Amino acid sequence: MTDSKINQELSQEEQDKLLEKYDAEARTRQLTGIAAGIIFAILLGFSLFQLYTGAFGQLTAYLQRTIHLGFALVLIFLLYPARKSAPKRKIAWYDYVLALLAIIVTGYWPVYYETLVQQFGGITEAQMVIGGLAILLVLEATRRAVGLPIMIIAIAFLLYAYFGPYMPSAIAHGGLNLEQLIHSMYFTTEGILGTPLQVSSTYIFLFLLFGAFLVQTGVGNYFNDLAISIAGRRTGGPAKVAIFSSALQGTISGSSVANTVTTGSYTIPLMKRLGYKKNFAGAVEAASSTGGQIMPPIMGAAAFLMIEFAGVGYWEIAKAALIPALLYFSGIWIMTHLEAKKLGLLGLPEAEIPPKKEVFKKVHLLIPILAIIWFLYQGFSIERTALYGILAAIIVSLFLEETRITPKKFILALTSGARTALGVAAATAAAGIIVGVVTKTGLGLKMGNSLVGLAESITSSPQALLLLTLFFTMIASLILGMGSPTTANYIITSTIALPAIIALNDQFEFAIPILAAHMFVFYFGIVADITPPVALAAFAATGISGGEPIRTGLNASKLAIAAYIIPYMFVLQPQLLMIDTTIMEIIWIVLTAIIGMIAIGAGLIGYWYRKLHWIERIISALIGLMLIYPESITDFIGIGAFVVMLILQLVIKKDQHRDQSEKQTLQA
């Protein structure tokens, strides 16, 4: 792609190609004729089934989950080719076979439901075949719709379950024979049909459908207009537009990569045109879009999984996520501002700012998002909230002709919502395999004890032990989160990495709140999207910016430095998650954290009110860390040092300005 082309906004076709390159969920066939009609009918049926059960009550666990899985598997085999290079205009004969097998294995449960729920002991030979096929179909569907990483992890866990006795002593177990493995994976709710798929078949699908209806109102473009009207005139305007718009897009997007491409196709060319370097411009969008996954109320659908995994209510999760998300975006905002000041960049010209009247005219498009927050706060069930949100989106769309959801758009929302759910269904089914193996073998506890044991071999100090264990858990979460979508990401990290923090509580009585532990692994699993070497969101951003993937990823990691610090903060100081705290404590914590982010940002960017010497950069970063570390003494020392640094900055800048003026006078 040439520089002149990169400086222009990407067309929808170019966005689609970029998404296909970096996001497995976007690599679907483009069908016409009878095949397209069949796909359309199945997608529509999928959404109608989910709407019906959401409105009138879920079916029994096995039936709800197997029917949901059946729709997803059939659609994946018909829509997703086996290879990237396969023809996109027709369905291969073997994919029809796989779709038929998917109907058979998932239809087995509804047909033989009474027999299966009354059956005790082992399973029959026919059920062995059905269960074995179900596992293989789920793995292949996951590979196509989600990508290789999670499929490889799931296969590794299946092998671990089978070859348990031959594993190293630290993780060895009695092992499961083939019958036991298939039985637990498909004929109980501890495997494929476990909690992750349950959440996908209820909460997540309806909220994805809510997002699809919002898209039909044109809310995505409105987010861009709103962001430009608020932030476009400010110093380094386009970068701040990217931050603001991506935070808003995160409320309806479940993918860092999709968010990067859709928002970045507009903001990255703007940033480059203003004067930001291409690696920095891509990094701003990648970091901001990744932050959309930690932004309440939806948090990339992980909030709904956390309800089941952490055992806390939705409102507690959304409330806990609010301050860390604000600190995350504040950190990026501060650093983009300092970078713009360093480069002497201004805001967008007035001609490129949408008229306030036009922006205000569509403010009603935000009502559905505010409505779901209010419904959840009032204690409505999640399914009911999603349904009311969809209804609210339809109603507010009627206010203007250009936002109106017509019958055609209504049908399109149903089918596109079902398409969006396919990757989530496959990912949660595969993640169920991982959770099931961990449950059967006790691997999570063994992994947790191993990480704690590793930390103990290095230090005996309780505080150092806590920090080291958190560090090892962070590394594990970053590795496990690479290349996985948000939902699968959280399931994997909470199953494998989280037990280390639980082990700390059990063995050393650190009293870390369970929600803080879940948020810790969730955060680091998410920032894997911008952490090299994988950094999928950063790679996607370079497809627009023309930058270098690794350098863009490193810049994105620098901009999102808050994401690498904040999780430690809320483990050490749970008040940051609004757990057992007061308003005054929250205000103090947020205030010192933001001041700390200013100091860290200045140190990393190398500019405050003037260019910083390398020693000043180190001092600034250390001051920031003191302010962020949750101790009163470090806060007061940090504030004192911050004020001294600030005064020095202003005094030296004033002297430099006076010297420059005198020099110009003498030259004149």
Coordinates of C-alpha atoms in Angstrom, one line a residue, residues 280-510:
F280 CA 3.1 6.1 16.8
A281 CA -0.2 6.7 15.0
G282 CA -0.8 3.0 14.6
A283 CA 0.1 2.5 18.3
V284 CA -2.4 5.1 19.5
E285 CA -5.2 3.3 17.7
A286 CA -4.1 -0.2 18.7
A287 CA -3.7 0.7 22.4
S288 CA -7.0 2.6 22.4
S289 CA -8.9 -0.2 20.6
T290 CA -7.5 -2.8 23.0
G291 CA -8.7 -0.7 25.9
G292 CA -12.2 -1.0 24.5
Q293 CA -12.2 -4.6 25.8
I294 CA -11.8 -3.4 29.4
M295 CA -14.3 -0.7 29.1
P296 CA -17.6 -1.3 30.9
P297 CA -20.5 -2.0 30.5
I298 CA -19.8 -5.0 28.1
M299 CA -16.0 -5.4 28.3
G300 CA -15.8 -7.6 25.2
A301 CA -18.5 -9.9 26.7
A302 CA -16.0 -11.0 29.4
A303 CA -18.1 -9.3 32.0
F304 CA -20.8 -11.9 31.6
L305 CA -18.3 -14.8 31.9
M306 CA -16.9 -13.2 35.0
I307 CA -20.3 -13.4 36.6
E308 CA -20.1 -17.2 36.5
F309 CA -16.4 -17.6 37.1
A310 CA -15.9 -15.0 39.9
G311 CA -19.3 -15.6 41.4
V312 CA -20.2 -11.9 41.8
G313 CA -23.0 -9.8 40.3
Y314 CA -22.8 -8.0 37.0
W315 CA -23.0 -4.5 38.6
E316 CA -20.1 -5.2 41.0
I317 CA -18.0 -6.2 37.9
A318 CA -18.9 -3.1 35.8
K319 CA -18.4 -0.8 38.8
A320 CA -15.0 -2.4 39.6
A321 CA -13.9 -2.0 36.0
L322 CA -14.7 1.7 35.7
I323 CA -11.8 3.4 37.5
P324 CA -9.1 1.1 36.0
A325 CA -10.5 1.8 32.5
L326 CA -10.6 5.5 33.0
L327 CA -7.0 5.4 34.3
Y328 CA -6.0 3.3 31.2
F329 CA -7.4 5.8 28.8
S330 CA -6.1 8.8 30.8
G331 CA -2.6 7.4 30.5
I332 CA -2.9 7.1 26.7
W333 CA -4.5 10.6 26.5
I334 CA -1.6 12.1 28.6
M335 CA 1.1 10.6 26.4
T336 CA -0.5 11.5 23.1
H337 CA -0.8 15.0 24.4
L338 CA 2.8 15.2 25.4
E339 CA 3.9 13.7 22.1
A340 CA 1.9 16.3 20.2
K341 CA 3.4 19.1 22.3
K342 CA 6.9 17.7 21.6
L343 CA 6.2 17.7 17.9
G344 CA 4.3 21.0 17.9
L345 CA 1.1 19.5 16.6
L346 CA -2.2 21.3 16.7
G347 CA -5.8 20.2 16.4
L348 CA -7.9 19.6 13.4
P349 CA -8.9 22.7 11.3
E350 CA -12.4 24.0 12.0
A351 CA -13.6 22.8 8.5
E352 CA -13.1 19.2 9.5
I353 CA -15.1 19.4 12.8
P354 CA -18.7 18.3 12.4
P355 CA -21.2 21.1 13.2
K356 CA -22.4 20.9 16.9
K357 CA -26.0 21.0 15.7
E358 CA -25.6 17.9 13.5
V359 CA -23.8 16.0 16.3
F360 CA -26.4 17.0 18.9
K361 CA -29.2 15.9 16.5
K362 CA -28.2 12.3 16.9
V363 CA -27.4 12.2 20.6
H364 CA -30.5 10.0 21.0
L365 CA -28.3 7.1 19.6
L366 CA -26.6 6.9 23.0
I367 CA -29.9 6.2 24.8
P368 CA -29.8 2.4 24.4
I369 CA -26.4 2.2 25.9
L370 CA -27.4 4.3 28.9
A371 CA -30.6 2.3 29.1
I372 CA -28.9 -1.0 29.5
I373 CA -26.7 0.5 32.3
W374 CA -29.8 1.7 34.0
F375 CA -31.6 -1.6 33.7
L376 CA -28.6 -3.5 35.1
Y377 CA -28.3 -1.1 38.0
Q378 CA -32.0 -1.6 38.7
G379 CA -31.4 -5.3 39.0
F380 CA -33.0 -6.6 35.8
S381 CA -31.8 -10.0 34.6
I382 CA -29.1 -9.9 32.0
E383 CA -31.3 -11.5 29.3
R384 CA -34.1 -9.1 30.0
T385 CA -31.7 -6.1 29.9
A386 CA -30.4 -7.2 26.5
L387 CA -33.9 -7.5 25.1
Y388 CA -34.9 -4.1 26.5
G389 CA -31.7 -2.7 25.0
I390 CA -32.6 -4.1 21.6
L391 CA -36.1 -2.6 21.9
A392 CA -34.6 0.8 23.0
A393 CA -32.3 0.8 19.9
I394 CA -35.3 0.1 17.6
I395 CA -37.4 2.9 19.2
V396 CA -34.7 5.6 19.3
S397 CA -33.8 4.8 15.7
L398 CA -37.2 6.0 14.6
F399 CA -36.5 9.6 15.6
L400 CA -34.7 10.4 12.4
E401 CA -35.1 8.9 8.9
E402 CA -31.3 8.4 8.4
T403 CA -31.0 6.3 11.7
R404 CA -34.3 4.4 11.3
I405 CA -34.2 0.6 11.5
T406 CA -36.4 -0.5 8.6
P407 CA -37.7 -4.0 8.2
K408 CA -34.7 -4.7 5.9
K409 CA -32.2 -3.4 8.5
F410 CA -34.1 -5.4 11.2
I411 CA -33.4 -8.6 9.4
L412 CA -29.8 -7.6 8.6
A413 CA -29.3 -7.0 12.4
L414 CA -30.6 -10.5 13.2
T415 CA -28.3 -12.1 10.6
S416 CA -25.2 -10.0 11.4
G417 CA -25.7 -10.6 15.1
A418 CA -25.7 -14.3 14.5
R419 CA -22.6 -14.1 12.4
T420 CA -20.8 -12.2 15.2
A421 CA -21.7 -14.9 17.7
L422 CA -20.1 -17.8 15.7
G423 CA -16.5 -17.2 16.8
V424 CA -17.7 -16.7 20.4
A425 CA -19.6 -20.0 20.4
A426 CA -16.7 -21.9 19.0
A427 CA -14.2 -20.3 21.4
T428 CA -16.4 -21.0 24.4
A429 CA -16.9 -24.6 23.4
A430 CA -13.2 -25.1 23.0
A431 CA -12.5 -23.3 26.2
G432 CA -15.0 -25.7 27.9
I433 CA -12.6 -28.5 27.0
I434 CA -9.8 -26.6 28.8
V435 CA -11.9 -26.0 31.8
G436 CA -13.1 -29.6 31.9
V437 CA -9.6 -31.0 31.8
V438 CA -8.5 -28.6 34.6
T439 CA -11.5 -29.6 36.7
K440 CA -10.9 -33.4 36.2
T441 CA -7.1 -33.3 36.7
G442 CA -6.6 -30.5 39.2
L443 CA -4.1 -28.9 36.9
G444 CA -5.1 -25.3 37.9
L445 CA -4.2 -25.9 41.5
K446 CA -0.9 -27.6 40.5
M447 CA 0.0 -24.7 38.2
G448 CA -0.9 -22.2 40.9
N449 CA 1.3 -24.0 43.4
S450 CA 4.1 -24.2 40.9
L451 CA 4.1 -20.4 40.3
V452 CA 4.0 -19.8 44.1
G453 CA 6.7 -22.3 44.6
L454 CA 8.9 -20.7 42.0
A455 CA 8.5 -17.3 43.8
E456 CA 9.3 -19.0 47.2
S457 CA 12.5 -20.3 45.8
I458 CA 13.6 -16.8 45.1
T459 CA 12.4 -14.9 48.2
S460 CA 11.0 -15.5 51.7
S461 CA 9.7 -12.0 52.2
P462 CA 5.9 -12.0 52.2
Q463 CA 5.6 -8.7 50.2
A464 CA 8.3 -9.8 47.7
L465 CA 6.6 -13.2 47.4
L466 CA 3.3 -11.5 46.5
L467 CA 4.9 -9.3 43.9
L468 CA 6.9 -12.1 42.3
T469 CA 3.9 -14.4 42.1
L470 CA 1.9 -11.6 40.5
F471 CA 4.7 -11.1 38.1
F472 CA 4.9 -14.8 37.1
T473 CA 1.0 -14.8 36.8
M474 CA 1.3 -11.7 34.5
I475 CA 3.8 -13.4 32.2
A476 CA 1.6 -16.6 32.1
S477 CA -1.5 -14.5 31.2
L478 CA 0.3 -12.5 28.5
I479 CA 1.5 -15.8 26.9
L480 CA -1.9 -17.5 27.2
G481 CA -3.7 -14.4 25.9
M482 CA -1.7 -14.2 22.6
G483 CA -3.9 -14.6 19.6
S484 CA -7.1 -15.4 21.4
P485 CA -10.4 -13.4 21.3
T486 CA -11.6 -11.7 24.5
T487 CA -14.0 -14.4 25.7
A488 CA -11.6 -17.3 25.2
N489 CA -8.8 -15.2 26.5
Y490 CA -10.4 -14.6 29.8
I491 CA -11.6 -18.2 30.2
I492 CA -8.1 -19.6 29.6
T493 CA -6.3 -17.1 31.9
S494 CA -8.8 -17.5 34.7
T495 CA -8.5 -21.3 34.5
I496 CA -4.7 -21.6 34.2
A497 CA -3.1 -18.4 35.6
L498 CA -5.6 -17.3 38.2
P499 CA -5.0 -20.3 40.6
A500 CA -1.6 -18.9 41.5
I501 CA -3.3 -15.9 43.1
I502 CA -5.8 -18.2 44.8
A503 CA -2.9 -20.2 46.2
L504 CA -1.4 -17.1 47.7
N505 CA -4.7 -16.5 49.5
D506 CA -4.9 -20.1 50.7
Q507 CA -1.3 -20.5 51.8
F508 CA -0.3 -17.1 53.0
E509 CA -3.6 -15.4 53.9
F510 CA -3.1 -12.3 51.7

